[in-house]
Short mmCIF file of C-alpha atoms in Angstrom, two decimals:
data_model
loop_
_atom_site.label_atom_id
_atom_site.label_comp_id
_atom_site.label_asym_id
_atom_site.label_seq_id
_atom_site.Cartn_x
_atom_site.Cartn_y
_atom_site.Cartn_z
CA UNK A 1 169.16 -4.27 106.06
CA UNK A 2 169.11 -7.03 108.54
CA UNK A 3 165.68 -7.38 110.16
CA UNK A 4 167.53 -7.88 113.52
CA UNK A 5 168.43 -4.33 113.57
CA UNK A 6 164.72 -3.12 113.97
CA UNK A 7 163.56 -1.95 116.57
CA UNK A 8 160.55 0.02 118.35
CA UNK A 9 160.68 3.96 119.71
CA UNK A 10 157.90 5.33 120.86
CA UNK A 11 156.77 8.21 118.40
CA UNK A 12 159.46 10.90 118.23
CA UNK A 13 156.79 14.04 118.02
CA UNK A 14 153.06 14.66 117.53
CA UNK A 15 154.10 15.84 114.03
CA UNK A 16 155.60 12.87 113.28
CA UNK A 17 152.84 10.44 114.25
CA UNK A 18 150.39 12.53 112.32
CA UNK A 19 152.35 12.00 108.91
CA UNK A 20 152.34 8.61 109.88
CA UNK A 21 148.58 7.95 110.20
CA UNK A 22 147.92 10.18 106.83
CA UNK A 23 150.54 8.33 105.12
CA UNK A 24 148.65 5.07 105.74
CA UNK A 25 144.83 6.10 105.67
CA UNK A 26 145.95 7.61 102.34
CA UNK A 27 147.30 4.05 101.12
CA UNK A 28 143.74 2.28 102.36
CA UNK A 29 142.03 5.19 101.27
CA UNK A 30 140.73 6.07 104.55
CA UNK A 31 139.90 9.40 105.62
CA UNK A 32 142.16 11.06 107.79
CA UNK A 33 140.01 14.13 109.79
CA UNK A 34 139.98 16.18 112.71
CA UNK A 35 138.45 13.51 114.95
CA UNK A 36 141.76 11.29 113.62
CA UNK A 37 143.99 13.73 114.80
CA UNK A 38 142.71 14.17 118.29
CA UNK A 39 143.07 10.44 118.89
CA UNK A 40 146.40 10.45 118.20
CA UNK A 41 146.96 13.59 120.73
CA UNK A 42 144.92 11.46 123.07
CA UNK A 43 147.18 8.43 122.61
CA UNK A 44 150.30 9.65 122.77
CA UNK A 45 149.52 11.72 125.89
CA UNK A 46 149.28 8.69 128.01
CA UNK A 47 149.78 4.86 128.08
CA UNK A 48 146.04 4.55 129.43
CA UNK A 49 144.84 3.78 126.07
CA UNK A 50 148.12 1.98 123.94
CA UNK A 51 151.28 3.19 122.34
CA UNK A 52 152.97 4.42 119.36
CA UNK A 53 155.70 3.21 118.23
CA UNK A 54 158.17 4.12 115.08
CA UNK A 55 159.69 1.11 113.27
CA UNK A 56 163.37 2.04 113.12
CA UNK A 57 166.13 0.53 111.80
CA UNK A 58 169.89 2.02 111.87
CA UNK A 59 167.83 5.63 113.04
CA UNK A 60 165.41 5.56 110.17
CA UNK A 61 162.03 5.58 110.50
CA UNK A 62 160.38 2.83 108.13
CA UNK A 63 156.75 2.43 109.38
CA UNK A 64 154.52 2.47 112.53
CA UNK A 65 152.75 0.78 114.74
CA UNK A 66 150.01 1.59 116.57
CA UNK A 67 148.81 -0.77 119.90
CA UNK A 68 145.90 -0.48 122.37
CA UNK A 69 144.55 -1.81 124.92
CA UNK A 70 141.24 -3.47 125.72
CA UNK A 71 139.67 -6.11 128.32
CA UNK A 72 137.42 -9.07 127.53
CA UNK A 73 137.23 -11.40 130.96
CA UNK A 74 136.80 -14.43 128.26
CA UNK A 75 140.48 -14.30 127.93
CA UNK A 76 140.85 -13.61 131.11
CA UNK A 77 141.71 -9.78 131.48
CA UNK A 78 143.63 -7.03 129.04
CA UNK A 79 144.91 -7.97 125.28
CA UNK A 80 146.07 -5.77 122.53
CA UNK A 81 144.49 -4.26 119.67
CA UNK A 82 146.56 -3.98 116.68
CA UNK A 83 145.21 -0.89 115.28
CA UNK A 84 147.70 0.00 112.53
CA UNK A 85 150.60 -1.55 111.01
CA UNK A 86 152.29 0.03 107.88
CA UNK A 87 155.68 -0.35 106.64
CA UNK A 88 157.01 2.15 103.76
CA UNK A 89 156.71 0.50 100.13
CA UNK A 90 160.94 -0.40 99.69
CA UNK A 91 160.47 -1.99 103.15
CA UNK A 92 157.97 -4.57 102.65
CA UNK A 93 158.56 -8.62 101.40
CA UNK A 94 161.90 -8.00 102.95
CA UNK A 95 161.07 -9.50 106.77
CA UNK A 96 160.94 -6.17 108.61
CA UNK A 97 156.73 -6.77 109.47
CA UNK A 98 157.37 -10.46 110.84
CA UNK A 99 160.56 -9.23 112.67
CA UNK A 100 158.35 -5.75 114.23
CA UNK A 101 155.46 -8.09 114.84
CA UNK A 102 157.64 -10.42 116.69
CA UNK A 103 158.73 -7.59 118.97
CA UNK A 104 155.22 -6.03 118.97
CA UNK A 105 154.20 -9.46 120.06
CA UNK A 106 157.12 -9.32 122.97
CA UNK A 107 155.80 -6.18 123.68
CA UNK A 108 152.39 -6.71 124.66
CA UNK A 109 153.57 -10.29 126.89
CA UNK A 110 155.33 -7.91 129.27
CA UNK A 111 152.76 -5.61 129.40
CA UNK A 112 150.89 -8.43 130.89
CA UNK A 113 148.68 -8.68 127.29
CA UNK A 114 146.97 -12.11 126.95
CA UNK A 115 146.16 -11.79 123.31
CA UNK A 116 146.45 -9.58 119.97
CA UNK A 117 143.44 -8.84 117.84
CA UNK A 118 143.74 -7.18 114.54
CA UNK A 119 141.41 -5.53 111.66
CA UNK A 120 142.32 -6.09 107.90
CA UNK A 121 140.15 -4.92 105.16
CA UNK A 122 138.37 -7.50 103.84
CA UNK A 123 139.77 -6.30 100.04
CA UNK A 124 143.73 -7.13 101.26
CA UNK A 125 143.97 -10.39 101.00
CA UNK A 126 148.10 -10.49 100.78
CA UNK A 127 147.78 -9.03 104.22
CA UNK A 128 145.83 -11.32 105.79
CA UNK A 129 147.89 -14.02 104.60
CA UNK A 130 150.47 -12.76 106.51
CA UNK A 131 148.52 -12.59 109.57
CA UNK A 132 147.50 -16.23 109.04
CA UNK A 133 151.28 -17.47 108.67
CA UNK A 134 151.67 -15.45 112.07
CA UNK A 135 149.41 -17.11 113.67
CA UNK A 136 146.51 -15.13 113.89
CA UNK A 137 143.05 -16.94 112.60
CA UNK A 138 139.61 -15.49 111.80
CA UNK A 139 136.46 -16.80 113.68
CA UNK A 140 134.62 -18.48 111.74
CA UNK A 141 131.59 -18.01 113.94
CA UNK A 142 132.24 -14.13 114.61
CA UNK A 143 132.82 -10.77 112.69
CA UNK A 144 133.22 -7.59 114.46
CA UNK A 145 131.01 -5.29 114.80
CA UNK A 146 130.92 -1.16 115.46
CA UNK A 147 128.22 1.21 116.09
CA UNK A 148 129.57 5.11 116.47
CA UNK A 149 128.21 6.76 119.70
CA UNK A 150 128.50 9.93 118.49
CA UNK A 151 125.46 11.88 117.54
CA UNK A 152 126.67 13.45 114.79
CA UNK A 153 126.44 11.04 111.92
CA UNK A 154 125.18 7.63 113.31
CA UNK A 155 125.77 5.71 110.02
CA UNK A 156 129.61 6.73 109.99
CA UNK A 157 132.50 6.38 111.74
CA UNK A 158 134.29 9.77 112.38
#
């Protein structure tokens, strides 16, 4: 498949998205729960808080994207979360994630974005090689940091 036939589509169905986000919390064994599923309602009812796209090429689906949006006035207004990125085993090391990056990064410029952040896990280090030959760097002087407002469980994440 030529990598200049992907392209992005926003999520075809709540279904759909859901499979999506099990498929790849179950590959970084990451728990995919109730609280999961509500935020993907919550995003794809409304461009407020990012998008969802499908990765398709030729009308088949062969990964996801996830983007949101967030405001630091250091860069000087809004900038895009990458939040997940997962491309279907047979469709990786071929140039589909630098191609849907590339229009991800596209994207986000005429949204008016200033800047992508990402997360990796610290354990994938082929991933963040790729990152790094896209241009994205770590800070050497920061490391994110998250504390869950919910009352339920203050130690975890829901």
């Amino acid at each position: 498949m030529n990598t200049a036939d992907l392209s992005l589509e926003p999520a075809s169905n709540t279904a759909s998205a859901y499979e999506w986000v099990r498929r790849y919390f179950a590959y970084e064994g990451l728990p995919f729960n109730s609280a999961v599923e509500k935020g993907v309602s919550r995003l794809l009812g409304s461009n407020r808080f990012g998008w969802f796209f499908e990765l398709m090429v030729h009308g088949e689906a062969i990964g996801y994207a996830v983007l949101t949006r967030a405001f630091d006035h250091e860069i000087g207004g809004e900038y895009a979360i990458l939040t997940d990125f997962f491309l279907l085993e047979p469709h990786r090391r071929h140039g589909h994630g630098s191609r849907a990056l590339e229009l991800l990064e596209k994207f986000a410029r005429s949204q008016g974005l200033r800047a992508m952040d990402l997360y990796v896990l610290n354990r994938n280090a082929r991933v963040r090689e790729f990152y790094h030959r896209h241009g994205f760097r770590d800070f050497e002087d920061r490391r994110p940091m998250t504390k869950s407002l919910l009352e339920q469980n203050p130690t975890t994440m829901p």
